PDB file of C-alpha atoms in Angstrom:
ATOM      1  CA  UNK A   1       5.354   4.823  -1.285  1.00 47.00           C
ATOM      2  CA  UNK A   2       4.990   5.655  -4.937  1.00 40.00           C
ATOM      3  CA  UNK A   3       1.317   5.611  -5.755  1.00 43.00           C
ATOM      4  CA  UNK A   4       0.248   6.324  -2.172  1.00 40.00           C
ATOM      5  CA  UNK A   5      -2.376   9.015  -1.632  1.00 36.00           C
ATOM      6  CA  UNK A   6      -1.748  12.258   0.182  1.00 36.00           C
ATOM      7  CA  UNK A   7      -2.549  11.819   3.854  1.00 36.00           C
ATOM      8  CA  UNK A   8      -5.593  13.607   5.157  1.00 36.00           C
ATOM      9  CA  UNK A   9      -6.798  14.602   8.585  1.00 37.00           C
ATOM     10  CA  UNK A  10     -10.274  13.036   8.529  1.00 36.00           C
ATOM     11  CA  UNK A  11     -11.831  11.273  11.489  1.00 33.00           C
ATOM     12  CA  UNK A  12     -14.082   8.702   9.798  1.00 33.00           C
ATOM     13  CA  UNK A  13     -15.043   5.709  11.921  1.00 30.00           C
ATOM     14  CA  UNK A  14     -15.586   2.199  10.559  1.00 30.00           C
ATOM     15  CA  UNK A  15     -19.123   0.890  10.963  1.00 32.00           C
ATOM     16  CA  UNK A  16     -19.342  -2.000  13.386  1.00 35.00           C
ATOM     17  CA  UNK A  17     -20.496  -4.397  10.681  1.00 34.00           C
ATOM     18  CA  UNK A  18     -17.646  -3.449   8.303  1.00 37.00           C
ATOM     19  CA  UNK A  19     -15.027  -3.810  11.017  1.00 36.00           C
ATOM     20  CA  UNK A  20     -16.342  -7.238  11.969  1.00 36.00           C
ATOM     21  CA  UNK A  21     -16.341  -8.353   8.341  1.00 40.00           C
ATOM     22  CA  UNK A  22     -12.752  -7.225   7.880  1.00 40.00           C
ATOM     23  CA  UNK A  23     -11.583  -9.131  10.941  1.00 36.00           C
ATOM     24  CA  UNK A  24     -13.469 -12.265   9.902  1.00 34.00           C
ATOM     25  CA  UNK A  25     -11.902 -12.088   6.446  1.00 42.00           C
ATOM     26  CA  UNK A  26      -8.430 -11.724   7.932  1.00 41.00           C
ATOM     27  CA  UNK A  27      -9.000 -14.635  10.279  1.00 38.00           C
ATOM     28  CA  UNK A  28     -10.217 -16.812   7.397  1.00 36.00           C
ATOM     29  CA  UNK A  29      -7.095 -15.877   5.433  1.00 39.00           C
ATOM     30  CA  UNK A  30      -4.919 -16.999   8.303  1.00 40.00           C
ATOM     31  CA  UNK A  31      -6.768 -20.277   8.782  1.00 31.00           C
ATOM     32  CA  UNK A  32      -6.765 -21.045   5.079  1.00 36.00           C
ATOM     33  CA  UNK A  33      -3.126 -20.300   4.418  1.00 36.00           C
ATOM     34  CA  UNK A  34      -1.404 -20.749   7.753  1.00 33.00           C
ATOM     35  CA  UNK A  35       0.009 -17.270   7.360  1.00 37.00           C
ATOM     36  CA  UNK A  36      -1.571 -15.113  10.037  1.00 38.00           C
ATOM     37  CA  UNK A  37      -4.367 -15.407  12.598  1.00 34.00           C
ATOM     38  CA  UNK A  38      -5.687 -12.383  14.464  1.00 35.00           C
ATOM     39  CA  UNK A  39      -6.510 -12.292  18.185  1.00 37.00           C
ATOM     40  CA  UNK A  40     -10.061 -11.216  19.118  1.00 37.00           C
ATOM     41  CA  UNK A  41     -10.716  -7.626  17.964  1.00 37.00           C
ATOM     42  CA  UNK A  42     -10.450  -5.009  20.710  1.00 38.00           C
ATOM     43  CA  UNK A  43     -12.689  -2.004  21.261  1.00 39.00           C
ATOM     44  CA  UNK A  44     -11.852   1.569  20.454  1.00 36.00           C
ATOM     45  CA  UNK A  45      -8.909   3.146  22.260  1.00 36.00           C
ATOM     46  CA  UNK A  46      -9.047   6.649  23.733  1.00 35.00           C
ATOM     47  CA  UNK A  47      -6.061   8.982  23.442  1.00 35.00           C
ATOM     48  CA  UNK A  48      -5.494  12.324  25.099  1.00 34.00           C
ATOM     49  CA  UNK A  49      -6.035  15.278  22.865  1.00 32.00           C
ATOM     50  CA  UNK A  50      -2.995  17.194  21.680  1.00 33.00           C
ATOM     51  CA  UNK A  51      -2.249  19.967  19.233  1.00 32.00           C
ATOM     52  CA  UNK A  52      -0.035  19.902  16.153  1.00 34.00           C
ATOM     53  CA  UNK A  53       3.556  20.897  16.702  1.00 32.00           C
ATOM     54  CA  UNK A  54       6.649  21.344  14.579  1.00 33.00           C
ATOM     55  CA  UNK A  55      10.186  20.828  15.744  1.00 35.00           C
ATOM     56  CA  UNK A  56      13.489  19.083  15.307  1.00 34.00           C
ATOM     57  CA  UNK A  57      13.882  15.325  15.768  1.00 34.00           C
ATOM     58  CA  UNK A  58      15.999  13.826  18.519  1.00 33.00           C
ATOM     59  CA  UNK A  59      19.183  12.018  17.561  1.00 32.00           C
ATOM     60  CA  UNK A  60      18.908   8.248  17.704  1.00 31.00           C
ATOM     61  CA  UNK A  61      21.647   6.134  19.222  1.00 30.00           C
ATOM     62  CA  UNK A  62      22.800   2.962  17.523  1.00 30.00           C
ATOM     63  CA  UNK A  63      21.117  -0.299  18.385  1.00 30.00           C
ATOM     64  CA  UNK A  64      23.248  -3.212  19.487  1.00 30.00           C
ATOM     65  CA  UNK A  65      22.675  -6.481  17.647  1.00 31.00           C
ATOM     66  CA  UNK A  66      22.145  -9.862  19.154  1.00 31.00           C
ATOM     67  CA  UNK A  67      22.236 -13.571  18.516  1.00 30.00           C
ATOM     68  CA  UNK A  68      19.730 -15.185  16.228  1.00 30.00           C
ATOM     69  CA  UNK A  69      16.487 -16.134  17.943  1.00 31.00           C
ATOM     70  CA  UNK A  70      14.870 -19.503  17.245  1.00 29.00           C
ATOM     71  CA  UNK A  71      11.651 -19.612  15.298  1.00 30.00           C
ATOM     72  CA  UNK A  72       8.504 -19.940  17.397  1.00 28.00           C
ATOM     73  CA  UNK A  73       4.994 -20.977  16.375  1.00 28.00           C
ATOM     74  CA  UNK A  74       3.421 -17.747  17.601  1.00 31.00           C
ATOM     75  CA  UNK A  75       4.255 -14.148  18.441  1.00 33.00           C
ATOM     76  CA  UNK A  76       4.311 -11.110  16.187  1.00 38.00           C
ATOM     77  CA  UNK A  77       7.756 -10.665  14.634  1.00 37.00           C
ATOM     78  CA  UNK A  78       9.311 -13.493  16.635  1.00 36.00           C
ATOM     79  CA  UNK A  79      10.426 -15.582  13.707  1.00 36.00           C
ATOM     80  CA  UNK A  80       6.973 -17.102  13.193  1.00 35.00           C
ATOM     81  CA  UNK A  81       5.257 -17.625   9.897  1.00 34.00           C
ATOM     82  CA  UNK A  82       4.383 -14.318   8.288  1.00 37.00           C
ATOM     83  CA  UNK A  83       2.314 -13.342   5.235  1.00 38.00           C
ATOM     84  CA  UNK A  84       5.241 -14.297   2.993  1.00 37.00           C
ATOM     85  CA  UNK A  85       7.215 -16.740   5.075  1.00 35.00           C
ATOM     86  CA  UNK A  86       9.565 -14.432   6.977  1.00 38.00           C
ATOM     87  CA  UNK A  87      13.137 -15.365   7.684  1.00 37.00           C
ATOM     88  CA  UNK A  88      14.513 -15.922  11.184  1.00 38.00           C
ATOM     89  CA  UNK A  89      14.484 -12.945  13.550  1.00 41.00           C
ATOM     90  CA  UNK A  90      17.278 -11.545  15.637  1.00 43.00           C
ATOM     91  CA  UNK A  91      17.095 -10.477  19.252  1.00 42.00           C
ATOM     92  CA  UNK A  92      18.824  -8.633  22.088  1.00 45.00           C
ATOM     93  CA  UNK A  93      18.525  -9.088  25.832  1.00 53.00           C
ATOM     94  CA  UNK A  94      19.085  -5.484  26.978  1.00 74.00           C
ATOM     95  CA  UNK A  95      15.854  -4.034  25.561  1.00 82.00           C
ATOM     96  CA  UNK A  96      12.525  -3.824  27.375  1.00 88.00           C
ATOM     97  CA  UNK A  97       9.070  -2.983  26.103  1.00 91.00           C
ATOM     98  CA  UNK A  98       7.740   0.548  26.406  1.00 92.00           C
ATOM     99  CA  UNK A  99       5.253   1.557  29.095  1.00 89.00           C
ATOM    100  CA  UNK A 100       3.399   4.781  29.698  1.00 88.00           C
ATOM    101  CA  UNK A 101       2.137   7.334  27.195  1.00 93.00           C
ATOM    102  CA  UNK A 102       3.553   7.818  23.717  1.00 94.00           C
ATOM    103  CA  UNK A 103       5.381  11.124  23.226  1.00 94.00           C
ATOM    104  CA  UNK A 104       7.344  12.785  20.434  1.00 93.00           C
ATOM    105  CA  UNK A 105      10.515  11.488  22.103  1.00 95.00           C
ATOM    106  CA  UNK A 106       9.483   7.981  21.048  1.00 96.00           C
ATOM    107  CA  UNK A 107       9.552   8.891  17.355  1.00 97.00           C
ATOM    108  CA  UNK A 108      12.491   8.410  15.012  1.00 96.00           C
ATOM    109  CA  UNK A 109      14.886  11.328  14.494  1.00 95.00           C
ATOM    110  CA  UNK A 110      17.007  12.299  11.454  1.00 96.00           C
ATOM    111  CA  UNK A 111      20.366  11.058  12.777  1.00 95.00           C
ATOM    112  CA  UNK A 112      19.737   7.415  11.934  1.00 94.00           C
ATOM    113  CA  UNK A 113      19.559   8.193   8.205  1.00 96.00           C
ATOM    114  CA  UNK A 114      23.216   9.189   8.057  1.00 91.00           C
ATOM    115  CA  UNK A 115      25.448   8.565   6.195  1.00 90.00           C
ATOM    116  CA  UNK A 116      22.962   7.534   3.485  1.00 89.00           C
ATOM    117  CA  UNK A 117      21.361  10.984   3.597  1.00 91.00           C
ATOM    118  CA  UNK A 118      22.727  14.369   4.653  1.00 91.00           C
ATOM    119  CA  UNK A 119      20.947  14.615   8.001  1.00 92.00           C
ATOM    120  CA  UNK A 120      21.487  18.373   8.089  1.00 92.00           C
ATOM    121  CA  UNK A 121      18.942  18.659   5.262  1.00 94.00           C
ATOM    122  CA  UNK A 122      16.235  16.680   7.063  1.00 96.00           C
ATOM    123  CA  UNK A 123      13.412  18.734   8.540  1.00 95.00           C
ATOM    124  CA  UNK A 124      10.953  17.290  11.063  1.00 97.00           C
ATOM    125  CA  UNK A 125       7.240  18.087  11.325  1.00 96.00           C
ATOM    126  CA  UNK A 126       4.950  16.588  13.982  1.00 96.00           C
ATOM    127  CA  UNK A 127       1.213  16.518  14.549  1.00 95.00           C
ATOM    128  CA  UNK A 128      -1.361  14.585  16.573  1.00 95.00           C
ATOM    129  CA  UNK A 129      -4.610  13.280  15.139  1.00 94.00           C
ATOM    130  CA  UNK A 130      -5.861  10.895  12.473  1.00 93.00           C
ATOM    131  CA  UNK A 131      -4.776  10.316   8.906  1.00 91.00           C
ATOM    132  CA  UNK A 132      -3.419   7.899   6.320  1.00 88.00           C
ATOM    133  CA  UNK A 133      -0.568   5.729   7.519  1.00 88.00           C
ATOM    134  CA  UNK A 134       1.811   4.461   4.839  1.00 83.00           C
ATOM    135  CA  UNK A 135      -0.998   3.005   2.796  1.00 73.00           C
ATOM    136  CA  UNK A 136      -1.893   3.061  -0.873  1.00 70.00           C
ATOM    137  CA  UNK A 137      -4.647   1.868  -3.165  1.00 73.00           C
ATOM    138  CA  UNK A 138      -3.684  -1.766  -2.608  1.00 79.00           C
ATOM    139  CA  UNK A 139      -4.335  -1.384   1.138  1.00 72.00           C
ATOM    140  CA  UNK A 140      -7.658   0.391   0.847  1.00 73.00           C
ATOM    141  CA  UNK A 141      -6.360   3.896   1.662  1.00 77.00           C
ATOM    142  CA  UNK A 142      -7.709   3.791   5.205  1.00 84.00           C
ATOM    143  CA  UNK A 143      -6.943   6.148   8.036  1.00 90.00           C
ATOM    144  CA  UNK A 144      -5.631   4.821  11.330  1.00 90.00           C
ATOM    145  CA  UNK A 145      -8.997   5.444  12.986  1.00 90.00           C
ATOM    146  CA  UNK A 146     -10.793   3.475  10.288  1.00 89.00           C
ATOM    147  CA  UNK A 147      -8.520   0.489  10.853  1.00 89.00           C
ATOM    148  CA  UNK A 148      -8.144   0.470  14.634  1.00 91.00           C
ATOM    149  CA  UNK A 149     -10.626   2.900  16.142  1.00 86.00           C
ATOM    150  CA  UNK A 150      -9.442   5.433  18.704  1.00 78.00           C
ATOM    151  CA  UNK A 151      -9.053   9.178  18.501  1.00 74.00           C
ATOM    152  CA  UNK A 152      -5.639   9.621  17.000  1.00 87.00           C
ATOM    153  CA  UNK A 153      -1.905   9.097  17.095  1.00 95.00           C
ATOM    154  CA  UNK A 154       1.421  10.918  16.772  1.00 96.00           C
ATOM    155  CA  UNK A 155       2.487  11.578  13.187  1.00 97.00           C
ATOM    156  CA  UNK A 156       6.019  12.608  12.207  1.00 97.00           C
ATOM    157  CA  UNK A 157       7.302  13.548   8.773  1.00 97.00           C
ATOM    158  CA  UNK A 158      11.029  13.645   8.000  1.00 97.00           C
ATOM    159  CA  UNK A 159      11.539  15.705   4.846  1.00 96.00           C
ATOM    160  CA  UNK A 160      14.185  17.474   2.806  1.00 95.00           C
ATOM    161  CA  UNK A 161      11.641  19.923   1.368  1.00 92.00           C
ATOM    162  CA  UNK A 162       9.578  22.689   2.917  1.00 92.00           C
ATOM    163  CA  UNK A 163       6.441  22.310   0.790  1.00 94.00           C
ATOM    164  CA  UNK A 164       3.870  20.111   2.508  1.00 94.00           C
ATOM    165  CA  UNK A 165       0.284  18.964   2.134  1.00 93.00           C
ATOM    166  CA  UNK A 166      -2.040  21.747   3.395  1.00 92.00           C
ATOM    167  CA  UNK A 167      -4.028  19.154   5.347  1.00 91.00           C
ATOM    168  CA  UNK A 168      -1.015  17.342   6.784  1.00 93.00           C
ATOM    169  CA  UNK A 169       2.347  19.038   7.461  1.00 95.00           C
ATOM    170  CA  UNK A 170       4.046  15.635   7.822  1.00 96.00           C
ATOM    171  CA  UNK A 171       3.627  14.888   4.096  1.00 95.00           C
ATOM    172  CA  UNK A 172       5.888  16.514   1.493  1.00 94.00           C
ATOM    173  CA  UNK A 173       4.360  17.584  -1.808  1.00 94.00           C
ATOM    174  CA  UNK A 174       7.721  17.646  -3.603  1.00 93.00           C
ATOM    175  CA  UNK A 175       8.776  14.559  -5.512  1.00 88.00           C
ATOM    176  CA  UNK A 176      11.612  12.956  -3.561  1.00 91.00           C
ATOM    177  CA  UNK A 177      11.151  15.361  -0.673  1.00 94.00           C
ATOM    178  CA  UNK A 178       9.900  12.753   1.815  1.00 96.00           C
ATOM    179  CA  UNK A 179      12.597  10.794   3.641  1.00 97.00           C
ATOM    180  CA  UNK A 180      10.278   8.921   5.996  1.00 97.00           C
ATOM    181  CA  UNK A 181       6.991   9.178   7.830  1.00 97.00           C
ATOM    182  CA  UNK A 182       6.041   7.547  11.114  1.00 97.00           C
ATOM    183  CA  UNK A 183       2.775   7.139  12.991  1.00 96.00           C
ATOM    184  CA  UNK A 184       2.725   5.734  16.519  1.00 97.00           C
ATOM    185  CA  UNK A 185       0.463   5.528  19.558  1.00 96.00           C
ATOM    186  CA  UNK A 186       0.022   3.737  22.845  1.00 95.00           C
ATOM    187  CA  UNK A 187      -2.468   0.954  23.504  1.00 95.00           C
ATOM    188  CA  UNK A 188      -4.205   0.168  26.829  1.00 94.00           C
ATOM    189  CA  UNK A 189      -2.014  -2.924  27.264  1.00 94.00           C
ATOM    190  CA  UNK A 190       0.882  -4.790  25.622  1.00 96.00           C
ATOM    191  CA  UNK A 191      -1.488  -7.479  24.349  1.00 95.00           C
ATOM    192  CA  UNK A 192      -3.679  -4.846  22.719  1.00 95.00           C
ATOM    193  CA  UNK A 193      -0.600  -3.253  21.136  1.00 96.00           C
ATOM    194  CA  UNK A 194       0.354  -6.650  19.700  1.00 96.00           C
ATOM    195  CA  UNK A 195      -3.154  -7.050  18.312  1.00 96.00           C
ATOM    196  CA  UNK A 196      -3.011  -3.597  16.719  1.00 95.00           C
ATOM    197  CA  UNK A 197       0.404  -4.283  15.185  1.00 96.00           C
ATOM    198  CA  UNK A 198      -0.770  -7.560  13.690  1.00 96.00           C
ATOM    199  CA  UNK A 199      -3.785  -5.854  12.160  1.00 94.00           C
ATOM    200  CA  UNK A 200      -1.642  -3.054  10.725  1.00 94.00           C
ATOM    201  CA  UNK A 201       0.703  -5.602   9.172  1.00 94.00           C
ATOM    202  CA  UNK A 202      -2.244  -7.378   7.563  1.00 92.00           C
ATOM    203  CA  UNK A 203      -3.274  -4.060   6.027  1.00 90.00           C
ATOM    204  CA  UNK A 204       0.056  -3.904   4.144  1.00 92.00           C
ATOM    205  CA  UNK A 205      -0.022  -7.498   2.868  1.00 89.00           C
ATOM    206  CA  UNK A 206      -2.037  -6.759  -0.329  1.00 91.00           C
ATOM    207  CA  UNK A 207       0.868  -4.625  -1.557  1.00 93.00           C
ATOM    208  CA  UNK A 208       3.083  -7.734  -1.741  1.00 95.00           C
ATOM    209  CA  UNK A 209       1.336  -8.556  -5.021  1.00 94.00           C
ATOM    210  CA  UNK A 210       0.766  -6.172  -7.930  1.00 94.00           C
ATOM    211  CA  UNK A 211       0.477  -6.303 -11.680  1.00 94.00           C
ATOM    212  CA  UNK A 212       3.881  -6.422 -13.418  1.00 96.00           C
ATOM    213  CA  UNK A 213       5.267  -2.935 -13.848  1.00 95.00           C
ATOM    214  CA  UNK A 214       3.726  -1.620 -10.617  1.00 95.00           C
ATOM    215  CA  UNK A 215       5.737  -1.122  -7.413  1.00 95.00           C
ATOM    216  CA  UNK A 216       5.442  -3.941  -4.915  1.00 96.00           C
ATOM    217  CA  UNK A 217       6.508  -4.817  -1.373  1.00 97.00           C
ATOM    218  CA  UNK A 218       8.903  -7.697  -0.816  1.00 97.00           C
ATOM    219  CA  UNK A 219       8.780 -10.521   1.700  1.00 96.00           C
ATOM    220  CA  UNK A 220       8.237  -9.835   5.379  1.00 96.00           C
ATOM    221  CA  UNK A 221      11.441  -9.441   7.394  1.00 97.00           C
ATOM    222  CA  UNK A 222      11.032  -9.831  11.183  1.00 97.00           C
ATOM    223  CA  UNK A 223      13.146  -8.086  13.812  1.00 97.00           C
ATOM    224  CA  UNK A 224      13.055  -9.101  17.470  1.00 96.00           C
ATOM    225  CA  UNK A 225      14.927  -7.114  20.128  1.00 96.00           C
ATOM    226  CA  UNK A 226      12.977  -8.638  23.037  1.00 95.00           C
ATOM    227  CA  UNK A 227       9.851 -10.796  23.419  1.00 94.00           C
ATOM    228  CA  UNK A 228       7.630  -7.703  23.389  1.00 95.00           C
ATOM    229  CA  UNK A 229       9.852  -5.479  21.207  1.00 97.00           C
ATOM    230  CA  UNK A 230       9.330  -6.655  17.644  1.00 97.00           C
ATOM    231  CA  UNK A 231       8.910  -5.400  14.106  1.00 98.00           C
ATOM    232  CA  UNK A 232       8.142  -6.656  10.629  1.00 98.00           C
ATOM    233  CA  UNK A 233       9.329  -4.742   7.594  1.00 98.00           C
ATOM    234  CA  UNK A 234       8.942  -5.113   3.844  1.00 97.00           C
ATOM    235  CA  UNK A 235      11.190  -3.553   1.234  1.00 97.00           C
ATOM    236  CA  UNK A 236       9.695  -1.613  -1.661  1.00 97.00           C
ATOM    237  CA  UNK A 237      10.602  -2.580  -5.239  1.00 97.00           C
ATOM    238  CA  UNK A 238      10.048  -0.292  -8.185  1.00 95.00           C
ATOM    239  CA  UNK A 239       7.802  -1.321 -11.035  1.00 95.00           C
ATOM    240  CA  UNK A 240      10.733  -1.915 -13.369  1.00 95.00           C
ATOM    241  CA  UNK A 241      11.787  -4.806 -11.109  1.00 96.00           C
ATOM    242  CA  UNK A 242       8.320  -6.325 -10.859  1.00 96.00           C
ATOM    243  CA  UNK A 243       8.041  -8.669 -13.826  1.00 96.00           C
ATOM    244  CA  UNK A 244       6.040 -11.481 -12.215  1.00 96.00           C
ATOM    245  CA  UNK A 245       3.563  -9.733  -9.932  1.00 95.00           C
ATOM    246  CA  UNK A 246       5.789 -10.155  -6.867  1.00 96.00           C
ATOM    247  CA  UNK A 247       9.084  -8.733  -5.648  1.00 96.00           C
ATOM    248  CA  UNK A 248      12.145 -10.132  -7.414  1.00 96.00           C
ATOM    249  CA  UNK A 249      14.551 -12.428  -5.605  1.00 94.00           C
ATOM    250  CA  UNK A 250      18.118 -11.270  -5.060  1.00 93.00           C
ATOM    251  CA  UNK A 251      17.443  -7.578  -5.705  1.00 96.00           C
ATOM    252  CA  UNK A 252      17.866  -4.700  -3.273  1.00 97.00           C
ATOM    253  CA  UNK A 253      14.771  -2.770  -2.151  1.00 97.00           C
ATOM    254  CA  UNK A 254      14.377   0.982  -2.379  1.00 97.00           C
ATOM    255  CA  UNK A 255      12.979   1.931   1.035  1.00 97.00           C
ATOM    256  CA  UNK A 256       9.951   0.170   2.459  1.00 96.00           C
ATOM    257  CA  UNK A 257       7.485  -0.036   5.322  1.00 96.00           C
ATOM    258  CA  UNK A 258       7.750  -1.394   8.885  1.00 97.00           C
ATOM    259  CA  UNK A 259       5.162  -2.213  11.538  1.00 97.00           C
ATOM    260  CA  UNK A 260       6.572  -1.727  15.039  1.00 98.00           C
ATOM    261  CA  UNK A 261       5.574  -2.830  18.501  1.00 98.00           C
ATOM    262  CA  UNK A 262       7.308  -2.159  21.849  1.00 97.00           C
ATOM    263  CA  UNK A 263       5.383  -3.071  24.987  1.00 97.00           C
ATOM    264  CA  UNK A 264       2.198  -1.017  24.882  1.00 97.00           C
ATOM    265  CA  UNK A 265       3.429   1.179  22.000  1.00 97.00           C
ATOM    266  CA  UNK A 266       2.844   0.406  18.330  1.00 97.00           C
ATOM    267  CA  UNK A 267       3.261   2.155  15.011  1.00 96.00           C
ATOM    268  CA  UNK A 268       4.083   2.168  11.321  1.00 96.00           C
ATOM    269  CA  UNK A 269       7.215   3.576   9.687  1.00 97.00           C
ATOM    270  CA  UNK A 270       7.315   4.296   5.960  1.00 96.00           C
ATOM    271  CA  UNK A 271      10.756   4.949   4.463  1.00 97.00           C
ATOM    272  CA  UNK A 272      10.624   6.667   1.080  1.00 95.00           C
ATOM    273  CA  UNK A 273      14.362   7.301   0.861  1.00 96.00           C
ATOM    274  CA  UNK A 274      15.929   4.682  -1.405  1.00 96.00           C
ATOM    275  CA  UNK A 275      17.582   2.523   1.266  1.00 97.00           C
ATOM    276  CA  UNK A 276      18.768  -1.040   0.675  1.00 97.00           C
ATOM    277  CA  UNK A 277      18.393  -4.057   2.937  1.00 97.00           C
ATOM    278  CA  UNK A 278      21.188  -3.262   5.406  1.00 96.00           C
ATOM    279  CA  UNK A 279      20.180   0.390   5.784  1.00 97.00           C
ATOM    280  CA  UNK A 280      16.495  -0.495   6.157  1.00 97.00           C
ATOM    281  CA  UNK A 281      17.300  -3.036   8.860  1.00 97.00           C
ATOM    282  CA  UNK A 282      19.375  -0.439  10.711  1.00 96.00           C
ATOM    283  CA  UNK A 283      16.632   2.191  10.539  1.00 97.00           C
ATOM    284  CA  UNK A 284      13.925  -0.238  11.637  1.00 98.00           C
ATOM    285  CA  UNK A 285      15.991  -1.340  14.632  1.00 97.00           C
ATOM    286  CA  UNK A 286      16.613   2.272  15.614  1.00 96.00           C
ATOM    287  CA  UNK A 287      12.926   3.108  15.336  1.00 97.00           C
ATOM    288  CA  UNK A 288      12.025   0.022  17.350  1.00 97.00           C
ATOM    289  CA  UNK A 289      14.461   0.810  20.166  1.00 95.00           C
ATOM    290  CA  UNK A 290      13.227   4.425  20.221  1.00 94.00           C
ATOM    291  CA  UNK A 291       9.567   3.399  20.363  1.00 94.00           C
TER     292      UNK A 291
END
């Protein structure tokens, strides 16, 4: 998002005491506000090593909609209370959670961005490792390893430019050249993936408040395709629309961020293209079904 730092490839690891303090703080926040409560923190997750690659993204088929799902008192993205009081989620019965290792085939391709963007202009760059994941100063500018532990994840940049960060080919250095960026990995179990997704969502919550004039994320919007195939996304609002310190009501976002979870897979999708609510919902559903 605007104001986000360039992603790096560092491999810093959170000290045990700092990680514990962060989880305790998040748990206290949930207990105090009724917004979000974390499961017990897991240990570090090992991933197989892989090299950086560059290639074209696979086309993404459309995702069929479903009937509205009733709100439940628990479950990530299942219509439960979220950091901003999410609205009811929607579901489908023909989707099942992912199993097995994460591969590049599980990442979002350019096709889903049509007709909003000329998909023929979108270039895809992939890599495996560590790095920043759709975060900015308001989230602490952490890398994925610093937040969750583990050795790395799959990163994909979808760009309309060819100039990229020397340390990360998935990040465009041209203004407006980044369409989207996704990071995703597999967890040892579906429950661990849910835990990771909840923690990643909590990392984005600080960006729902900002001083007037600064960009800000809007309320959390849940998507539920199956009990273990869920997402939460927040639209991004430019500083000119932020007059109160929070996102304005009744205004369209301009892109946003989504936290995804499908079975044992999890990830974060940042959309920098200026997409409104309907387009963002469509892209998030496509990414979720692909995951």
